[in-house]
């Protein structure tokens, strides 16, 4: 399912979808929004954090009985955090989204060496 955060939050609040049963992975794009009363943060606080953690030893195993467990979380952020304490902001996002922030060790220019750039030709 692909959804806006508010639509997912509404569906969860009305019981149309159960986080621990119907969702195995949540991808949060623009994860820096997951603060205060934002729908990302509400999803996590009202539904995700109330579930028992996923047992890593059972990942990939389909059991005969379905259990309510936290889905996996993938949070994407490309926007830098301006102003204030960056470390504190990162810790808050990590806590709110039950995630760990990681970034590539190489810079964009170093990675660009391995990206194929298409060439465009105008044909008349």
JSON list of C-alpha atoms in Angstrom, two decimals:
[
{"chain": "A", "resi": 1, "resn": "UNK", "atom": "CA", "xyz": [0.00, 0.00, 0.00]},
{"chain": "A", "resi": 2, "resn": "UNK", "atom": "CA", "xyz": [1.17, 3.52, -0.75]},
{"chain": "A", "resi": 3, "resn": "UNK", "atom": "CA", "xyz": [-0.45, 6.28, 1.26]},
{"chain": "A", "resi": 4, "resn": "UNK", "atom": "CA", "xyz": [-0.06, 9.76, 2.58]},
{"chain": "A", "resi": 5, "resn": "UNK", "atom": "CA", "xyz": [0.74, 9.79, 6.30]},
{"chain": "A", "resi": 6, "resn": "UNK", "atom": "CA", "xyz": [-2.60, 11.37, 7.23]},
{"chain": "A", "resi": 7, "resn": "UNK", "atom": "CA", "xyz": [-4.65, 8.82, 5.25]},
{"chain": "A", "resi": 8, "resn": "UNK", "atom": "CA", "xyz": [-2.73, 5.97, 6.92]},
{"chain": "A", "resi": 9, "resn": "UNK", "atom": "CA", "xyz": [-3.21, 7.54, 10.35]},
{"chain": "A", "resi": 10, "resn": "UNK", "atom": "CA", "xyz": [-6.96, 7.91, 9.73]},
{"chain": "A", "resi": 11, "resn": "UNK", "atom": "CA", "xyz": [-7.22, 4.28, 8.53]},
{"chain": "A", "resi": 12, "resn": "UNK", "atom": "CA", "xyz": [-5.38, 3.09, 11.64]},
{"chain": "A", "resi": 13, "resn": "UNK", "atom": "CA", "xyz": [-7.55, 5.17, 13.95]},
{"chain": "A", "resi": 14, "resn": "UNK", "atom": "CA", "xyz": [-10.72, 3.75, 12.37]},
{"chain": "A", "resi": 15, "resn": "UNK", "atom": "CA", "xyz": [-9.41, 0.19, 12.54]},
{"chain": "A", "resi": 16, "resn": "UNK", "atom": "CA", "xyz": [-9.39, -0.40, 8.78]},
{"chain": "A", "resi": 17, "resn": "UNK", "atom": "CA", "xyz": [-5.71, -1.39, 9.02]},
{"chain": "A", "resi": 18, "resn": "UNK", "atom": "CA", "xyz": [-3.79, -2.93, 11.92]},
{"chain": "A", "resi": 19, "resn": "UNK", "atom": "CA", "xyz": [-0.12, -1.96, 12.14]},
{"chain": "A", "resi": 20, "resn": "UNK", "atom": "CA", "xyz": [0.95, -5.22, 13.75]},
{"chain": "A", "resi": 21, "resn": "UNK", "atom": "CA", "xyz": [-0.99, -7.50, 11.39]},
{"chain": "A", "resi": 22, "resn": "UNK", "atom": "CA", "xyz": [-1.45, -5.81, 8.02]},
{"chain": "A", "resi": 23, "resn": "UNK", "atom": "CA", "xyz": [1.82, -3.90, 7.70]},
{"chain": "A", "resi": 24, "resn": "UNK", "atom": "CA", "xyz": [5.28, -5.47, 7.66]},
{"chain": "A", "resi": 25, "resn": "UNK", "atom": "CA", "xyz": [7.28, -2.42, 6.55]},
{"chain": "A", "resi": 26, "resn": "UNK", "atom": "CA", "xyz": [6.63, 1.30, 6.83]},
{"chain": "A", "resi": 27, "resn": "UNK", "atom": "CA", "xyz": [8.75, 3.67, 4.75]},
{"chain": "A", "resi": 28, "resn": "UNK", "atom": "CA", "xyz": [8.77, 7.25, 5.95]},
{"chain": "A", "resi": 29, "resn": "UNK", "atom": "CA", "xyz": [9.97, 9.73, 3.33]},
{"chain": "A", "resi": 30, "resn": "UNK", "atom": "CA", "xyz": [11.00, 13.17, 4.58]},
{"chain": "A", "resi": 31, "resn": "UNK", "atom": "CA", "xyz": [11.50, 11.64, 8.02]},
{"chain": "A", "resi": 32, "resn": "UNK", "atom": "CA", "xyz": [12.59, 14.95, 9.55]},
{"chain": "A", "resi": 33, "resn": "UNK", "atom": "CA", "xyz": [8.86, 15.72, 9.83]},
{"chain": "A", "resi": 34, "resn": "UNK", "atom": "CA", "xyz": [8.39, 13.00, 12.49]},
{"chain": "A", "resi": 35, "resn": "UNK", "atom": "CA", "xyz": [8.13, 15.40, 15.41]},
{"chain": "A", "resi": 36, "resn": "UNK", "atom": "CA", "xyz": [5.41, 16.91, 17.57]},
{"chain": "A", "resi": 37, "resn": "UNK", "atom": "CA", "xyz": [1.91, 16.32, 16.17]},
{"chain": "A", "resi": 38, "resn": "UNK", "atom": "CA", "xyz": [2.93, 15.35, 12.63]},
{"chain": "A", "resi": 39, "resn": "UNK", "atom": "CA", "xyz": [1.10, 12.27, 11.27]},
{"chain": "A", "resi": 40, "resn": "UNK", "atom": "CA", "xyz": [4.40, 10.34, 11.09]},
{"chain": "A", "resi": 41, "resn": "UNK", "atom": "CA", "xyz": [4.94, 10.87, 14.79]},
{"chain": "A", "resi": 42, "resn": "UNK", "atom": "CA", "xyz": [1.29, 10.16, 15.63]},
{"chain": "A", "resi": 43, "resn": "UNK", "atom": "CA", "xyz": [1.45, 6.81, 13.77]},
{"chain": "A", "resi": 44, "resn": "UNK", "atom": "CA", "xyz": [4.50, 5.83, 15.76]},
{"chain": "A", "resi": 45, "resn": "UNK", "atom": "CA", "xyz": [3.22, 7.04, 19.15]},
{"chain": "A", "resi": 46, "resn": "UNK", "atom": "CA", "xyz": [-0.38, 5.83, 18.87]},
{"chain": "A", "resi": 47, "resn": "UNK", "atom": "CA", "xyz": [0.21, 2.50, 17.15]},
{"chain": "A", "resi": 48, "resn": "UNK", "atom": "CA", "xyz": [3.80, 1.36, 16.56]},
{"chain": "A", "resi": 49, "resn": "UNK", "atom": "CA", "xyz": [5.39, 1.89, 20.00]},
{"chain": "A", "resi": 50, "resn": "UNK", "atom": "CA", "xyz": [2.46, 0.14, 21.72]},
{"chain": "A", "resi": 51, "resn": "UNK", "atom": "CA", "xyz": [3.29, -3.16, 19.99]},
{"chain": "A", "resi": 52, "resn": "UNK", "atom": "CA", "xyz": [5.88, -5.69, 21.15]},
{"chain": "A", "resi": 53, "resn": "UNK", "atom": "CA", "xyz": [9.20, -5.49, 19.28]},
{"chain": "A", "resi": 54, "resn": "UNK", "atom": "CA", "xyz": [9.81, -7.79, 16.35]},
{"chain": "A", "resi": 55, "resn": "UNK", "atom": "CA", "xyz": [11.83, -10.89, 17.22]},
{"chain": "A", "resi": 56, "resn": "UNK", "atom": "CA", "xyz": [14.84, -10.80, 14.84]},
{"chain": "A", "resi": 57, "resn": "UNK", "atom": "CA", "xyz": [15.17, -14.59, 15.04]},
{"chain": "A", "resi": 58, "resn": "UNK", "atom": "CA", "xyz": [11.73, -14.95, 13.42]},
{"chain": "A", "resi": 59, "resn": "UNK", "atom": "CA", "xyz": [12.33, -12.55, 10.52]},
{"chain": "A", "resi": 60, "resn": "UNK", "atom": "CA", "xyz": [11.29, -14.22, 7.29]},
{"chain": "A", "resi": 61, "resn": "UNK", "atom": "CA", "xyz": [9.54, -17.11, 9.04]},
{"chain": "A", "resi": 62, "resn": "UNK", "atom": "CA", "xyz": [5.84, -17.46, 8.37]},
{"chain": "A", "resi": 63, "resn": "UNK", "atom": "CA", "xyz": [4.11, -18.83, 11.41]},
{"chain": "A", "resi": 64, "resn": "UNK", "atom": "CA", "xyz": [0.75, -20.56, 11.51]},
{"chain": "A", "resi": 65, "resn": "UNK", "atom": "CA", "xyz": [-0.50, -18.05, 14.02]},
{"chain": "A", "resi": 66, "resn": "UNK", "atom": "CA", "xyz": [-0.34, -14.38, 13.23]},
{"chain": "A", "resi": 67, "resn": "UNK", "atom": "CA", "xyz": [0.93, -12.20, 16.03]},
{"chain": "A", "resi": 68, "resn": "UNK", "atom": "CA", "xyz": [0.79, -8.49, 16.54]},
{"chain": "A", "resi": 69, "resn": "UNK", "atom": "CA", "xyz": [4.38, -7.28, 16.14]},
{"chain": "A", "resi": 70, "resn": "UNK", "atom": "CA", "xyz": [6.04, -4.02, 15.21]},
{"chain": "A", "resi": 71, "resn": "UNK", "atom": "CA", "xyz": [6.68, -3.71, 11.49]},
{"chain": "A", "resi": 72, "resn": "UNK", "atom": "CA", "xyz": [10.11, -2.82, 10.17]},
{"chain": "A", "resi": 73, "resn": "UNK", "atom": "CA", "xyz": [10.76, 0.90, 9.67]},
{"chain": "A", "resi": 74, "resn": "UNK", "atom": "CA", "xyz": [12.76, 2.59, 6.93]},
{"chain": "A", "resi": 75, "resn": "UNK", "atom": "CA", "xyz": [13.10, 6.34, 7.28]},
{"chain": "A", "resi": 76, "resn": "UNK", "atom": "CA", "xyz": [14.47, 8.50, 4.48]},
{"chain": "A", "resi": 77, "resn": "UNK", "atom": "CA", "xyz": [15.80, 12.00, 4.96]},
{"chain": "A", "resi": 78, "resn": "UNK", "atom": "CA", "xyz": [17.76, 14.12, 2.53]},
{"chain": "A", "resi": 79, "resn": "UNK", "atom": "CA", "xyz": [17.08, 17.51, 4.06]},
{"chain": "A", "resi": 80, "resn": "UNK", "atom": "CA", "xyz": [19.66, 18.88, 6.44]},
{"chain": "A", "resi": 81, "resn": "UNK", "atom": "CA", "xyz": [18.44, 20.08, 9.79]},
{"chain": "A", "resi": 82, "resn": "UNK", "atom": "CA", "xyz": [19.07, 23.79, 10.09]},
{"chain": "A", "resi": 83, "resn": "UNK", "atom": "CA", "xyz": [19.52, 25.69, 13.33]},
{"chain": "A", "resi": 84, "resn": "UNK", "atom": "CA", "xyz": [19.47, 24.39, 16.85]},
{"chain": "A", "resi": 85, "resn": "UNK", "atom": "CA", "xyz": [21.26, 21.32, 18.09]},
{"chain": "A", "resi": 86, "resn": "UNK", "atom": "CA", "xyz": [21.68, 18.86, 15.19]},
{"chain": "A", "resi": 87, "resn": "UNK", "atom": "CA", "xyz": [22.65, 15.96, 17.47]},
{"chain": "A", "resi": 88, "resn": "UNK", "atom": "CA", "xyz": [19.54, 16.52, 19.59]},
{"chain": "A", "resi": 89, "resn": "UNK", "atom": "CA", "xyz": [17.34, 16.71, 16.46]},
{"chain": "A", "resi": 90, "resn": "UNK", "atom": "CA", "xyz": [18.84, 13.46, 15.12]},
{"chain": "A", "resi": 91, "resn": "UNK", "atom": "CA", "xyz": [18.32, 11.69, 18.45]},
{"chain": "A", "resi": 92, "resn": "UNK", "atom": "CA", "xyz": [14.68, 12.82, 18.51]},
{"chain": "A", "resi": 93, "resn": "UNK", "atom": "CA", "xyz": [14.06, 11.49, 15.00]},
{"chain": "A", "resi": 94, "resn": "UNK", "atom": "CA", "xyz": [15.79, 8.20, 15.85]},
{"chain": "A", "resi": 95, "resn": "UNK", "atom": "CA", "xyz": [13.66, 7.83, 18.99]},
{"chain": "A", "resi": 96, "resn": "UNK", "atom": "CA", "xyz": [10.38, 8.83, 17.37]},
{"chain": "A", "resi": 97, "resn": "UNK", "atom": "CA", "xyz": [10.88, 6.51, 14.39]},
{"chain": "A", "resi": 98, "resn": "UNK", "atom": "CA", "xyz": [12.62, 3.69, 16.29]},
{"chain": "A", "resi": 99, "resn": "UNK", "atom": "CA", "xyz": [15.45, 4.02, 13.79]},
{"chain": "A", "resi": 100, "resn": "UNK", "atom": "CA", "xyz": [19.16, 4.67, 13.53]},
{"chain": "A", "resi": 101, "resn": "UNK", "atom": "CA", "xyz": [20.44, 7.41, 11.22]},
{"chain": "A", "resi": 102, "resn": "UNK", "atom": "CA", "xyz": [23.11, 6.24, 8.80]},
{"chain": "A", "resi": 103, "resn": "UNK", "atom": "CA", "xyz": [24.66, 8.01, 5.84]},
{"chain": "A", "resi": 104, "resn": "UNK", "atom": "CA", "xyz": [27.09, 7.02, 3.11]},
{"chain": "A", "resi": 105, "resn": "UNK", "atom": "CA", "xyz": [30.77, 7.50, 3.88]},
{"chain": "A", "resi": 106, "resn": "UNK", "atom": "CA", "xyz": [31.45, 8.72, 0.37]},
{"chain": "A", "resi": 107, "resn": "UNK", "atom": "CA", "xyz": [30.47, 12.08, -1.00]},
{"chain": "A", "resi": 108, "resn": "UNK", "atom": "CA", "xyz": [28.15, 12.61, -3.93]},
{"chain": "A", "resi": 109, "resn": "UNK", "atom": "CA", "xyz": [31.08, 13.44, -6.22]},
{"chain": "A", "resi": 110, "resn": "UNK", "atom": "CA", "xyz": [32.85, 10.19, -5.28]},
{"chain": "A", "resi": 111, "resn": "UNK", "atom": "CA", "xyz": [29.68, 8.16, -5.87]},
{"chain": "A", "resi": 112, "resn": "UNK", "atom": "CA", "xyz": [29.01, 9.95, -9.19]},
{"chain": "A", "resi": 113, "resn": "UNK", "atom": "CA", "xyz": [32.02, 8.18, -10.71]},
{"chain": "A", "resi": 114, "resn": "UNK", "atom": "CA", "xyz": [29.97, 4.96, -10.70]},
{"chain": "A", "resi": 115, "resn": "UNK", "atom": "CA", "xyz": [26.70, 6.40, -12.05]},
{"chain": "A", "resi": 116, "resn": "UNK", "atom": "CA", "xyz": [25.96, 5.98, -15.75]},
{"chain": "A", "resi": 117, "resn": "UNK", "atom": "CA", "xyz": [24.78, 9.26, -17.23]},
{"chain": "A", "resi": 118, "resn": "UNK", "atom": "CA", "xyz": [22.55, 8.92, -20.30]},
{"chain": "A", "resi": 119, "resn": "UNK", "atom": "CA", "xyz": [23.45, 10.87, -23.42]},
{"chain": "A", "resi": 120, "resn": "UNK", "atom": "CA", "xyz": [20.74, 12.69, -25.26]},
{"chain": "A", "resi": 121, "resn": "UNK", "atom": "CA", "xyz": [20.62, 13.06, -29.03]},
{"chain": "A", "resi": 122, "resn": "UNK", "atom": "CA", "xyz": [18.21, 15.16, -31.02]},
{"chain": "A", "resi": 123, "resn": "UNK", "atom": "CA", "xyz": [16.97, 13.33, -34.09]},
{"chain": "A", "resi": 124, "resn": "UNK", "atom": "CA", "xyz": [15.30, 15.42, -36.74]}
]
